[in-house]
Amino acid sequence: MSLVKRISLPKISDPRGNLTFIEGQRHIPFEIRRVYYLYDVPAESERGGHAHRNLTQLLIAVSGSFDVLLDDGKSRETVTLNKPYEGLLIDCFVWREMKNFSSGSVCMVLASRVYEADDYIRDYQDFMRTVRKE
Ligand code: TYD
C-alpha cells in the first residue's frame, strides 16, 4: 500500500473567496485533539525529522507549498503539498521530513493527541530498529 495518503477536503468555491472545513471522524479518521502550524519557515530550513509511536496527523499547506518525505522503514516517497483543500495523512511509525518551504507558506497540522514528548522517535537508527521489530 502506498505511503502517501492524500485526503480531499471539502471546498466551497465562492467568488468572495473559497472555504474549506474539516470535521474530526468525518473527513479525517480521528478526533482532533490538537492543532499547530509552522510559518515564517526560512527556505533552506528543514522541519520534522522524527516519527511518532501513537500519533496520527493530517498536514495541510494552507498557504504556499512544501515537500514532505515519508519513510516507513521499507520505502520512501516525497510529495509536494500545495493545495489548501488537500491533506496528507501520516500514520504512526512513519518518519517525516518537511523541506523546500515557499515564501509565506503555512503548514497546518491536525493531530489525534495532545503534545507528548515521549511519543517522538527522533533518532533515525532508533526508528529503523523499532519498525524492524514490528
Ligand atoms: P517539533 O515537533 O520538533 O517541530 P517540527 O516537527 O516541526 O520540526 O517541535 C519543536 C518544539 O516545539 C519542541 O520543543 C516541542 C515544541 N512543541 C510543543 O510544545 N507542542 C507541540 O504541539 C509541538 C508540535 C511542538
mmCIF file of N, CA and C and ligand atoms in Angstrom:
data_model
loop_
_atom_site.group_PDB
_atom_site.id
_atom_site.type_symbol
_atom_site.label_atom_id
_atom_site.label_comp_id
_atom_site.label_asym_id
_atom_site.label_seq_id
_atom_site.Cartn_x
_atom_site.Cartn_y
_atom_site.Cartn_z
ATOM 1 N N MET A 1 0.844 -1.202 0.000
ATOM 2 C CA MET A 1 0.000 0.000 0.000
ATOM 3 C C MET A 1 0.880 1.254 0.000
ATOM 4 N N SER A 2 0.407 2.265 -0.693
ATOM 5 C CA SER A 2 1.219 3.480 -0.803
ATOM 6 C C SER A 2 1.352 4.171 0.555
ATOM 7 N N LEU A 3 2.512 4.717 0.761
ATOM 8 C CA LEU A 3 2.773 5.504 1.956
ATOM 9 C C LEU A 3 2.008 6.815 1.934
ATOM 10 N N VAL A 4 1.716 7.275 0.713
ATOM 11 C CA VAL A 4 1.127 8.609 0.542
ATOM 12 C C VAL A 4 -0.394 8.511 0.567
ATOM 13 N N LYS A 5 -0.980 9.056 1.635
ATOM 14 C CA LYS A 5 -2.438 9.011 1.775
ATOM 15 C C LYS A 5 -2.972 10.436 1.718
ATOM 16 N N ARG A 6 -3.408 10.814 0.526
ATOM 17 C CA ARG A 6 -3.955 12.165 0.359
ATOM 18 C C ARG A 6 -5.446 12.141 0.652
ATOM 19 N N ILE A 7 -5.923 13.157 1.324
ATOM 20 C CA ILE A 7 -7.354 13.267 1.616
ATOM 21 C C ILE A 7 -7.866 14.556 0.984
ATOM 22 N N SER A 8 -8.872 14.398 0.112
ATOM 23 C CA SER A 8 -9.503 15.585 -0.493
ATOM 24 C C SER A 8 -10.488 16.171 0.501
ATOM 25 N N LEU A 9 -10.338 17.423 0.785
ATOM 26 C CA LEU A 9 -11.198 18.091 1.769
ATOM 27 C C LEU A 9 -12.293 18.864 1.044
ATOM 28 N N PRO A 10 -13.422 19.089 1.730
ATOM 29 C CA PRO A 10 -14.486 19.853 1.075
ATOM 30 C C PRO A 10 -13.987 21.253 0.705
ATOM 31 N N LYS A 11 -14.432 21.713 -0.464
ATOM 32 C CA LYS A 11 -14.048 23.066 -0.901
ATOM 33 C C LYS A 11 -15.315 23.767 -1.362
ATOM 34 N N ILE A 12 -15.658 24.843 -0.699
ATOM 35 C CA ILE A 12 -16.813 25.640 -1.103
ATOM 36 C C ILE A 12 -16.258 26.820 -1.918
ATOM 37 N N SER A 13 -16.404 26.689 -3.244
ATOM 38 C CA SER A 13 -15.884 27.749 -4.120
ATOM 39 C C SER A 13 -16.860 28.922 -4.121
ATOM 40 N N ASP A 14 -16.308 30.088 -4.049
ATOM 41 C CA ASP A 14 -17.162 31.275 -3.908
ATOM 42 C C ASP A 14 -16.394 32.470 -4.464
ATOM 43 N N PRO A 15 -17.028 33.301 -5.280
ATOM 44 C CA PRO A 15 -16.316 34.487 -5.775
ATOM 45 C C PRO A 15 -15.820 35.382 -4.643
ATOM 46 N N ARG A 16 -16.414 35.257 -3.464
ATOM 47 C CA ARG A 16 -15.965 36.066 -2.316
ATOM 48 C C ARG A 16 -14.705 35.487 -1.679
ATOM 49 N N GLY A 17 -14.335 34.268 -2.128
ATOM 50 C CA GLY A 17 -13.195 33.580 -1.517
ATOM 51 C C GLY A 17 -13.615 32.162 -1.167
ATOM 52 N N ASN A 18 -12.706 31.218 -1.325
ATOM 53 C CA ASN A 18 -13.036 29.805 -1.094
ATOM 54 C C ASN A 18 -12.960 29.447 0.383
ATOM 55 N N LEU A 19 -13.638 28.351 0.721
ATOM 56 C CA LEU A 19 -13.684 27.926 2.120
ATOM 57 C C LEU A 19 -13.531 26.405 2.189
ATOM 58 N N THR A 20 -12.701 25.957 3.095
ATOM 59 C CA THR A 20 -12.539 24.515 3.340
ATOM 60 C C THR A 20 -12.764 24.266 4.821
ATOM 61 N N PHE A 21 -13.416 23.148 5.123
ATOM 62 C CA PHE A 21 -13.661 22.804 6.533
ATOM 63 C C PHE A 21 -13.311 21.343 6.767
ATOM 64 N N ILE A 22 -13.046 21.028 8.022
ATOM 65 C CA ILE A 22 -12.634 19.661 8.382
ATOM 66 C C ILE A 22 -13.313 19.297 9.692
ATOM 67 N N GLU A 23 -14.011 18.194 9.695
ATOM 68 C CA GLU A 23 -14.600 17.684 10.933
ATOM 69 C C GLU A 23 -13.915 16.362 11.283
ATOM 70 N N GLY A 24 -13.515 16.255 12.555
ATOM 71 C CA GLY A 24 -12.875 15.027 13.037
ATOM 72 C C GLY A 24 -13.824 13.855 12.912
ATOM 73 N N GLN A 25 -13.312 12.708 12.551
ATOM 74 C CA GLN A 25 -14.055 11.451 12.367
ATOM 75 C C GLN A 25 -14.996 11.478 11.173
ATOM 76 N N ARG A 26 -15.059 12.615 10.484
ATOM 77 C CA ARG A 26 -15.896 12.676 9.273
ATOM 78 C C ARG A 26 -15.018 12.786 8.031
ATOM 79 N N HIS A 27 -14.196 13.816 7.980
ATOM 80 C CA HIS A 27 -13.312 13.992 6.822
ATOM 81 C C HIS A 27 -11.953 13.358 7.059
ATOM 82 N N ILE A 28 -11.616 13.165 8.326
ATOM 83 C CA ILE A 28 -10.346 12.516 8.683
ATOM 84 C C ILE A 28 -10.655 11.430 9.721
ATOM 85 N N PRO A 29 -9.830 10.365 9.775
ATOM 86 C CA PRO A 29 -10.187 9.198 10.592
ATOM 87 C C PRO A 29 -9.801 9.318 12.066
ATOM 88 N N PHE A 30 -9.834 10.540 12.623
ATOM 89 C CA PHE A 30 -9.556 10.678 14.056
ATOM 90 C C PHE A 30 -10.221 11.946 14.586
ATOM 91 N N GLU A 31 -10.403 11.966 15.915
ATOM 92 C CA GLU A 31 -10.864 13.194 16.565
ATOM 93 C C GLU A 31 -9.675 14.139 16.682
ATOM 94 N N ILE A 32 -9.919 15.418 16.480
ATOM 95 C CA ILE A 32 -8.828 16.404 16.513
ATOM 96 C C ILE A 32 -8.609 16.836 17.970
ATOM 97 N N ARG A 33 -7.413 16.522 18.484
ATOM 98 C CA ARG A 33 -7.104 16.886 19.876
ATOM 99 C C ARG A 33 -6.161 18.091 19.938
ATOM 100 N N ARG A 34 -5.547 18.408 18.786
ATOM 101 C CA ARG A 34 -4.534 19.480 18.793
ATOM 102 C C ARG A 34 -4.370 20.017 17.381
ATOM 103 N N VAL A 35 -4.135 21.312 17.291
ATOM 104 C CA VAL A 35 -3.816 21.952 16.004
ATOM 105 C C VAL A 35 -2.559 22.779 16.216
ATOM 106 N N TYR A 36 -1.592 22.655 15.296
ATOM 107 C CA TYR A 36 -0.451 23.565 15.334
ATOM 108 C C TYR A 36 -0.043 23.896 13.911
ATOM 109 N N TYR A 37 0.751 24.940 13.746
ATOM 110 C CA TYR A 37 1.146 25.305 12.391
ATOM 111 C C TYR A 37 2.542 25.892 12.374
ATOM 112 N N LEU A 38 3.201 25.625 11.265
ATOM 113 C CA LEU A 38 4.553 26.133 11.025
ATOM 114 C C LEU A 38 4.435 27.303 10.064
ATOM 115 N N TYR A 39 5.122 28.391 10.348
ATOM 116 C CA TYR A 39 5.047 29.580 9.493
ATOM 117 C C TYR A 39 6.358 30.341 9.649
ATOM 118 N N ASP A 40 6.584 31.298 8.753
ATOM 119 C CA ASP A 40 7.869 32.033 8.737
ATOM 120 C C ASP A 40 9.043 31.052 8.674
ATOM 121 N N VAL A 41 8.874 29.995 7.897
ATOM 122 C CA VAL A 41 9.936 28.982 7.799
ATOM 123 C C VAL A 41 10.933 29.433 6.725
ATOM 124 N N PRO A 42 12.213 29.611 7.055
ATOM 125 C CA PRO A 42 13.191 30.010 6.045
ATOM 126 C C PRO A 42 13.282 28.957 4.930
ATOM 127 N N ALA A 43 13.531 29.386 3.709
ATOM 128 C CA ALA A 43 13.510 28.488 2.540
ATOM 129 C C ALA A 43 14.448 27.299 2.711
ATOM 130 N N GLU A 44 15.581 27.510 3.380
ATOM 131 C CA GLU A 44 16.585 26.444 3.488
ATOM 132 C C GLU A 44 16.342 25.549 4.703
ATOM 133 N N SER A 45 15.283 25.828 5.435
ATOM 134 C CA SER A 45 15.037 25.127 6.698
ATOM 135 C C SER A 45 14.405 23.760 6.485
ATOM 136 N N GLU A 46 14.699 22.829 7.390
ATOM 137 C CA GLU A 46 14.063 21.509 7.363
ATOM 138 C C GLU A 46 13.377 21.280 8.698
ATOM 139 N N ARG A 47 12.150 20.800 8.653
ATOM 140 C CA ARG A 47 11.386 20.528 9.876
ATOM 141 C C ARG A 47 11.063 19.041 9.931
ATOM 142 N N GLY A 48 10.477 18.645 11.038
ATOM 143 C CA GLY A 48 10.176 17.222 11.203
ATOM 144 C C GLY A 48 11.447 16.487 11.583
ATOM 145 N N GLY A 49 11.734 15.391 10.891
ATOM 146 C CA GLY A 49 12.897 14.586 11.262
ATOM 147 C C GLY A 49 12.585 13.744 12.475
ATOM 148 N N HIS A 50 11.420 13.099 12.440
ATOM 149 C CA HIS A 50 11.032 12.214 13.528
ATOM 150 C C HIS A 50 9.835 11.366 13.104
ATOM 151 N N ALA A 51 9.521 10.374 13.937
ATOM 152 C CA ALA A 51 8.294 9.591 13.776
ATOM 153 C C ALA A 51 7.573 9.613 15.122
ATOM 154 N N HIS A 52 6.346 9.114 15.119
ATOM 155 C CA HIS A 52 5.565 9.044 16.363
ATOM 156 C C HIS A 52 5.126 7.613 16.621
ATOM 157 N N ARG A 53 5.013 7.286 17.894
ATOM 158 C CA ARG A 53 4.582 5.934 18.278
ATOM 159 C C ARG A 53 3.068 5.783 18.214
ATOM 160 N N ASN A 54 2.341 6.825 18.592
ATOM 161 C CA ASN A 54 0.878 6.696 18.729
ATOM 162 C C ASN A 54 0.078 7.772 18.011
ATOM 163 N N LEU A 55 0.763 8.714 17.400
ATOM 164 C CA LEU A 55 0.081 9.899 16.874
ATOM 165 C C LEU A 55 -0.239 9.769 15.385
ATOM 166 N N THR A 56 -1.449 10.157 15.010
ATOM 167 C CA THR A 56 -1.824 10.301 13.597
ATOM 168 C C THR A 56 -2.011 11.788 13.336
ATOM 169 N N GLN A 57 -1.552 12.237 12.160
ATOM 170 C CA GLN A 57 -1.628 13.661 11.855
ATOM 171 C C GLN A 57 -2.095 13.888 10.423
ATOM 172 N N LEU A 58 -2.701 15.029 10.202
ATOM 173 C CA LEU A 58 -3.025 15.471 8.848
ATOM 174 C C LEU A 58 -2.289 16.777 8.600
ATOM 175 N N LEU A 59 -1.472 16.821 7.543
ATOM 176 C CA LEU A 59 -0.736 18.035 7.181
ATOM 177 C C LEU A 59 -1.444 18.710 6.016
ATOM 178 N N ILE A 60 -1.554 20.018 6.083
ATOM 179 C CA ILE A 60 -2.180 20.789 5.005
ATOM 180 C C ILE A 60 -1.332 22.023 4.725
ATOM 181 N N ALA A 61 -1.063 22.250 3.435
ATOM 182 C CA ALA A 61 -0.411 23.502 3.040
ATOM 183 C C ALA A 61 -1.529 24.534 2.919
ATOM 184 N N VAL A 62 -1.873 25.193 4.013
ATOM 185 C CA VAL A 62 -2.974 26.168 3.953
ATOM 186 C C VAL A 62 -2.562 27.409 3.153
ATOM 187 N N SER A 63 -1.261 27.595 3.006
ATOM 188 C CA SER A 63 -0.748 28.653 2.141
ATOM 189 C C SER A 63 0.601 28.196 1.580
ATOM 190 N N GLY A 64 0.865 28.486 0.310
ATOM 191 C CA GLY A 64 2.152 28.160 -0.287
ATOM 192 C C GLY A 64 2.360 26.665 -0.460
ATOM 193 N N SER A 65 3.619 26.249 -0.442
ATOM 194 C CA SER A 65 3.928 24.837 -0.704
ATOM 195 C C SER A 65 5.171 24.399 0.062
ATOM 196 N N PHE A 66 5.279 23.098 0.247
ATOM 197 C CA PHE A 66 6.475 22.478 0.835
ATOM 198 C C PHE A 66 6.464 21.005 0.458
ATOM 199 N N ASP A 67 7.618 20.368 0.611
ATOM 200 C CA ASP A 67 7.751 18.941 0.308
ATOM 201 C C ASP A 67 7.780 18.134 1.601
ATOM 202 N N VAL A 68 7.204 16.943 1.543
ATOM 203 C CA VAL A 68 7.220 16.046 2.702
ATOM 204 C C VAL A 68 7.818 14.718 2.267
ATOM 205 N N LEU A 69 8.886 14.314 2.926
ATOM 206 C CA LEU A 69 9.460 12.978 2.718
ATOM 207 C C LEU A 69 8.820 12.040 3.746
ATOM 208 N N LEU A 70 8.332 10.912 3.266
ATOM 209 C CA LEU A 70 7.747 9.891 4.145
ATOM 210 C C LEU A 70 8.581 8.621 4.032
ATOM 211 N N ASP A 71 8.765 7.944 5.149
ATOM 212 C CA ASP A 71 9.605 6.735 5.180
ATOM 213 C C ASP A 71 9.022 5.815 6.243
ATOM 214 N N ASP A 72 8.603 4.613 5.842
ATOM 215 C CA ASP A 72 8.054 3.664 6.827
ATOM 216 C C ASP A 72 9.059 2.561 7.162
ATOM 217 N N GLY A 73 10.315 2.776 6.751
ATOM 218 C CA GLY A 73 11.343 1.777 7.025
ATOM 219 C C GLY A 73 11.497 0.782 5.885
ATOM 220 N N LYS A 74 10.498 0.736 5.014
ATOM 221 C CA LYS A 74 10.570 -0.171 3.850
ATOM 222 C C LYS A 74 10.702 0.623 2.555
ATOM 223 N N SER A 75 10.006 1.741 2.475
ATOM 224 C CA SER A 75 10.105 2.576 1.278
ATOM 225 C C SER A 75 10.041 4.054 1.672
ATOM 226 N N ARG A 76 10.446 4.884 0.719
ATOM 227 C CA ARG A 76 10.483 6.340 0.923
ATOM 228 C C ARG A 76 9.763 6.999 -0.236
ATOM 229 N N GLU A 77 9.019 8.044 0.052
ATOM 230 C CA GLU A 77 8.367 8.817 -1.015
ATOM 231 C C GLU A 77 8.370 10.280 -0.613
ATOM 232 N N THR A 78 8.502 11.130 -1.613
ATOM 233 C CA THR A 78 8.412 12.570 -1.349
ATOM 234 C C THR A 78 7.216 13.128 -2.100
ATOM 235 N N VAL A 79 6.412 13.928 -1.404
ATOM 236 C CA VAL A 79 5.250 14.551 -2.041
ATOM 237 C C VAL A 79 5.311 16.053 -1.823
ATOM 238 N N THR A 80 4.739 16.773 -2.762
ATOM 239 C CA THR A 80 4.616 18.223 -2.604
ATOM 240 C C THR A 80 3.188 18.539 -2.184
ATOM 241 N N LEU A 81 3.054 19.306 -1.125
ATOM 242 C CA LEU A 81 1.723 19.792 -0.734
ATOM 243 C C LEU A 81 1.622 21.258 -1.136
ATOM 244 N N ASN A 82 0.558 21.591 -1.846
ATOM 245 C CA ASN A 82 0.395 22.987 -2.295
ATOM 246 C C ASN A 82 -1.073 23.379 -2.478
ATOM 247 N N LYS A 83 -1.988 22.570 -1.906
ATOM 248 C CA LYS A 83 -3.414 22.891 -2.061
ATOM 249 C C LYS A 83 -4.072 22.961 -0.681
ATOM 250 N N PRO A 84 -4.747 24.066 -0.369
ATOM 251 C CA PRO A 84 -5.373 24.194 0.951
ATOM 252 C C PRO A 84 -6.555 23.253 1.148
ATOM 253 N N TYR A 85 -6.995 22.576 0.070
ATOM 254 C CA TYR A 85 -8.131 21.650 0.171
ATOM 255 C C TYR A 85 -7.676 20.193 0.045
ATOM 256 N N GLU A 86 -6.389 19.968 0.309
ATOM 257 C CA GLU A 86 -5.873 18.595 0.265
ATOM 258 C C GLU A 86 -4.987 18.347 1.487
ATOM 259 N N GLY A 87 -5.259 17.234 2.176
ATOM 260 C CA GLY A 87 -4.465 16.887 3.356
ATOM 261 C C GLY A 87 -3.622 15.660 3.088
ATOM 262 N N LEU A 88 -2.532 15.548 3.837
ATOM 263 C CA LEU A 88 -1.672 14.352 3.784
ATOM 264 C C LEU A 88 -1.771 13.670 5.138
ATOM 265 N N LEU A 89 -2.306 12.448 5.135
ATOM 266 C CA LEU A 89 -2.473 11.699 6.381
ATOM 267 C C LEU A 89 -1.171 10.956 6.694
ATOM 268 N N ILE A 90 -0.660 11.152 7.893
ATOM 269 C CA ILE A 90 0.576 10.458 8.290
ATOM 270 C C ILE A 90 0.278 9.622 9.530
ATOM 271 N N ASP A 91 0.388 8.306 9.368
ATOM 272 C CA ASP A 91 0.126 7.377 10.470
ATOM 273 C C ASP A 91 1.332 7.322 11.408
ATOM 274 N N CYS A 92 1.133 6.644 12.533
ATOM 275 C CA CYS A 92 2.255 6.441 13.443
ATOM 276 C C CYS A 92 3.304 5.528 12.780
ATOM 277 N N PHE A 93 4.499 5.590 13.295
ATOM 278 C CA PHE A 93 5.652 4.836 12.774
ATOM 279 C C PHE A 93 5.970 5.159 11.316
ATOM 280 N N VAL A 94 5.766 6.418 10.949
ATOM 281 C CA VAL A 94 6.220 6.915 9.642
ATOM 282 C C VAL A 94 7.155 8.104 9.908
ATOM 283 N N TRP A 95 8.384 7.953 9.438
ATOM 284 C CA TRP A 95 9.363 9.036 9.558
ATOM 285 C C TRP A 95 8.990 10.128 8.567
ATOM 286 N N ARG A 96 9.048 11.406 8.978
ATOM 287 C CA ARG A 96 8.712 12.503 8.065
ATOM 288 C C ARG A 96 9.721 13.636 8.175
ATOM 289 N N GLU A 97 9.991 14.240 7.018
ATOM 290 C CA GLU A 97 10.846 15.428 6.960
ATOM 291 C C GLU A 97 10.180 16.419 6.012
ATOM 292 N N MET A 98 10.095 17.664 6.423
ATOM 293 C CA MET A 98 9.493 18.694 5.577
ATOM 294 C C MET A 98 10.574 19.699 5.164
ATOM 295 N N LYS A 99 10.570 20.040 3.877
ATOM 296 C CA LYS A 99 11.584 20.985 3.382
ATOM 297 C C LYS A 99 11.053 21.751 2.170
ATOM 298 N N ASN A 100 11.887 22.633 1.625
ATOM 299 C CA ASN A 100 11.532 23.454 0.455
ATOM 300 C C ASN A 100 10.263 24.270 0.691
ATOM 301 N N PHE A 101 10.182 24.908 1.843
ATOM 302 C CA PHE A 101 9.024 25.761 2.155
ATOM 303 C C PHE A 101 9.075 27.006 1.271
ATOM 304 N N SER A 102 7.973 27.288 0.583
ATOM 305 C CA SER A 102 7.920 28.504 -0.227
ATOM 306 C C SER A 102 7.734 29.712 0.694
ATOM 307 N N SER A 103 8.073 30.869 0.165
ATOM 308 C CA SER A 103 7.942 32.088 0.962
ATOM 309 C C SER A 103 6.484 32.285 1.386
ATOM 310 N N GLY A 104 6.242 32.519 2.644
ATOM 311 C CA GLY A 104 4.879 32.763 3.140
ATOM 312 C C GLY A 104 4.065 31.502 3.345
ATOM 313 N N SER A 105 4.693 30.331 3.181
ATOM 314 C CA SER A 105 3.904 29.100 3.314
ATOM 315 C C SER A 105 3.552 28.828 4.771
ATOM 316 N N VAL A 106 2.446 28.124 4.934
ATOM 317 C CA VAL A 106 1.984 27.732 6.270
ATOM 318 C C VAL A 106 1.616 26.257 6.225
ATOM 319 N N CYS A 107 2.208 25.484 7.121
ATOM 320 C CA CYS A 107 1.909 24.054 7.252
ATOM 321 C C CYS A 107 1.042 23.884 8.491
ATOM 322 N N MET A 108 -0.235 23.592 8.269
ATOM 323 C CA MET A 108 -1.130 23.369 9.410
ATOM 324 C C MET A 108 -1.210 21.867 9.670
ATOM 325 N N VAL A 109 -1.179 21.508 10.947
ATOM 326 C CA VAL A 109 -1.200 20.098 11.332
ATOM 327 C C VAL A 109 -2.356 19.854 12.295
ATOM 328 N N LEU A 110 -3.191 18.882 11.961
ATOM 329 C CA LEU A 110 -4.241 18.420 12.860
ATOM 330 C C LEU A 110 -3.737 17.122 13.468
ATOM 331 N N ALA A 111 -3.839 16.994 14.780
ATOM 332 C CA ALA A 111 -3.229 15.856 15.458
ATOM 333 C C ALA A 111 -4.259 15.124 16.310
ATOM 334 N N SER A 112 -4.072 13.809 16.414
ATOM 335 C CA SER A 112 -5.035 12.958 17.134
ATOM 336 C C SER A 112 -4.813 12.968 18.646
ATOM 337 N N ARG A 113 -3.676 13.547 19.083
ATOM 338 C CA ARG A 113 -3.363 13.550 20.520
ATOM 339 C C ARG A 113 -2.741 14.878 20.906
ATOM 340 N N VAL A 114 -2.791 15.188 22.179
ATOM 341 C CA VAL A 114 -2.091 16.370 22.677
ATOM 342 C C VAL A 114 -0.586 16.113 22.588
ATOM 343 N N TYR A 115 0.207 17.154 22.820
ATOM 344 C CA TYR A 115 1.656 17.029 22.725
ATOM 345 C C TYR A 115 2.198 16.119 23.828
ATOM 346 N N GLU A 116 2.974 15.125 23.421
ATOM 347 C CA GLU A 116 3.604 14.209 24.372
ATOM 348 C C GLU A 116 5.042 13.979 23.898
ATOM 349 N N ALA A 117 5.989 14.544 24.596
ATOM 350 C CA ALA A 117 7.396 14.435 24.182
ATOM 351 C C ALA A 117 7.829 12.969 24.053
ATOM 352 N N ASP A 118 7.286 12.099 24.900
ATOM 353 C CA ASP A 118 7.683 10.677 24.893
ATOM 354 C C ASP A 118 7.208 9.928 23.652
ATOM 355 N N ASP A 119 6.280 10.536 22.923
ATOM 356 C CA ASP A 119 5.718 9.856 21.755
ATOM 357 C C ASP A 119 6.643 9.941 20.528
ATOM 358 N N TYR A 120 7.643 10.826 20.624
ATOM 359 C CA TYR A 120 8.540 11.045 19.474
ATOM 360 C C TYR A 120 9.626 9.975 19.385
ATOM 361 N N ILE A 121 9.964 9.578 18.158
ATOM 362 C CA ILE A 121 11.214 8.854 17.896
ATOM 363 C C ILE A 121 12.038 9.821 17.051
ATOM 364 N N ARG A 122 13.084 10.384 17.640
ATOM 365 C CA ARG A 122 13.826 11.460 16.970
ATOM 366 C C ARG A 122 15.115 10.990 16.309
ATOM 367 N N ASP A 123 15.496 9.757 16.578
ATOM 368 C CA ASP A 123 16.741 9.233 16.008
ATOM 369 C C ASP A 123 16.388 8.222 14.915
ATOM 370 N N TYR A 124 16.938 8.423 13.711
ATOM 371 C CA TYR A 124 16.550 7.569 12.577
ATOM 372 C C TYR A 124 16.945 6.107 12.800
ATOM 373 N N GLN A 125 18.105 5.873 13.429
ATOM 374 C CA GLN A 125 18.517 4.477 13.686
ATOM 375 C C GLN A 125 17.562 3.815 14.683
ATOM 376 N N ASP A 126 17.126 4.567 15.698
ATOM 377 C CA ASP A 126 16.119 4.040 16.652
ATOM 378 C C ASP A 126 14.827 3.711 15.910
ATOM 379 N N PHE A 127 14.448 4.617 15.004
ATOM 380 C CA PHE A 127 13.228 4.402 14.217
ATOM 381 C C PHE A 127 13.331 3.095 13.430
ATOM 382 N N MET A 128 14.466 2.904 12.736
ATOM 383 C CA MET A 128 14.636 1.691 11.918
ATOM 384 C C MET A 128 14.618 0.438 12.786
ATOM 385 N N ARG A 129 15.273 0.502 13.949
ATOM 386 C CA ARG A 129 15.260 -0.665 14.858
ATOM 387 C C ARG A 129 13.832 -0.952 15.318
ATOM 388 N N THR A 130 13.071 0.106 15.606
ATOM 389 C CA THR A 130 11.698 -0.061 16.113
ATOM 390 C C THR A 130 10.790 -0.659 15.043
ATOM 391 N N VAL A 131 10.864 -0.154 13.816
ATOM 392 C CA VAL A 131 9.947 -0.676 12.776
ATOM 393 C C VAL A 131 10.332 -2.089 12.349
ATOM 394 N N ARG A 132 11.603 -2.431 12.449
ATOM 395 C CA ARG A 132 12.017 -3.804 12.083
ATOM 396 C C ARG A 132 11.473 -4.818 13.071
ATOM 397 N N LYS A 133 11.284 -4.375 14.329
ATOM 398 C CA LYS A 133 10.780 -5.282 15.377
ATOM 399 C C LYS A 133 9.289 -5.534 15.231
ATOM 400 N N GLU A 134 8.594 -4.633 14.521
ATOM 401 C CA GLU A 134 7.110 -4.724 14.475
ATOM 402 C C GLU A 134 6.614 -5.981 13.782
HETATM 403 P P1 TYD B 1 8.957 19.675 16.792
HETATM 404 O O1 TYD B 1 7.866 18.673 16.879
HETATM 405 O O2 TYD B 1 10.350 19.178 16.923
HETATM 406 O O3 TYD B 1 8.821 20.502 15.438
HETATM 407 P P2 TYD B 1 8.906 20.013 13.915
HETATM 408 O O4 TYD B 1 8.443 18.600 13.848
HETATM 409 O O5 TYD B 1 8.008 20.890 13.173
HETATM 410 O O6 TYD B 1 10.276 20.202 13.417
HETATM 411 O O7 TYD B 1 8.679 20.768 17.899
HETATM 412 C C1 TYD B 1 9.507 21.911 18.076
HETATM 413 C C2 TYD B 1 9.363 22.397 19.514
HETATM 414 O O8 TYD B 1 8.014 22.783 19.798
HETATM 415 C C3 TYD B 1 9.736 21.350 20.541
HETATM 416 O O9 TYD B 1 10.462 21.996 21.569
HETATM 417 C C4 TYD B 1 8.422 20.880 21.108
HETATM 418 C C5 TYD B 1 7.515 22.070 20.923
HETATM 419 N N1 TYD B 1 6.108 21.675 20.650
HETATM 420 C C6 TYD B 1 5.157 21.816 21.641
HETATM 421 O O10 TYD B 1 5.448 22.244 22.779
HETATM 422 N N2 TYD B 1 3.864 21.454 21.359
HETATM 423 C C7 TYD B 1 3.503 20.957 20.149
HETATM 424 O O11 TYD B 1 2.308 20.637 19.921
HETATM 425 C C8 TYD B 1 4.506 20.793 19.134
HETATM 426 C C9 TYD B 1 4.169 20.239 17.784
HETATM 427 C C10 TYD B 1 5.793 21.168 19.432
#
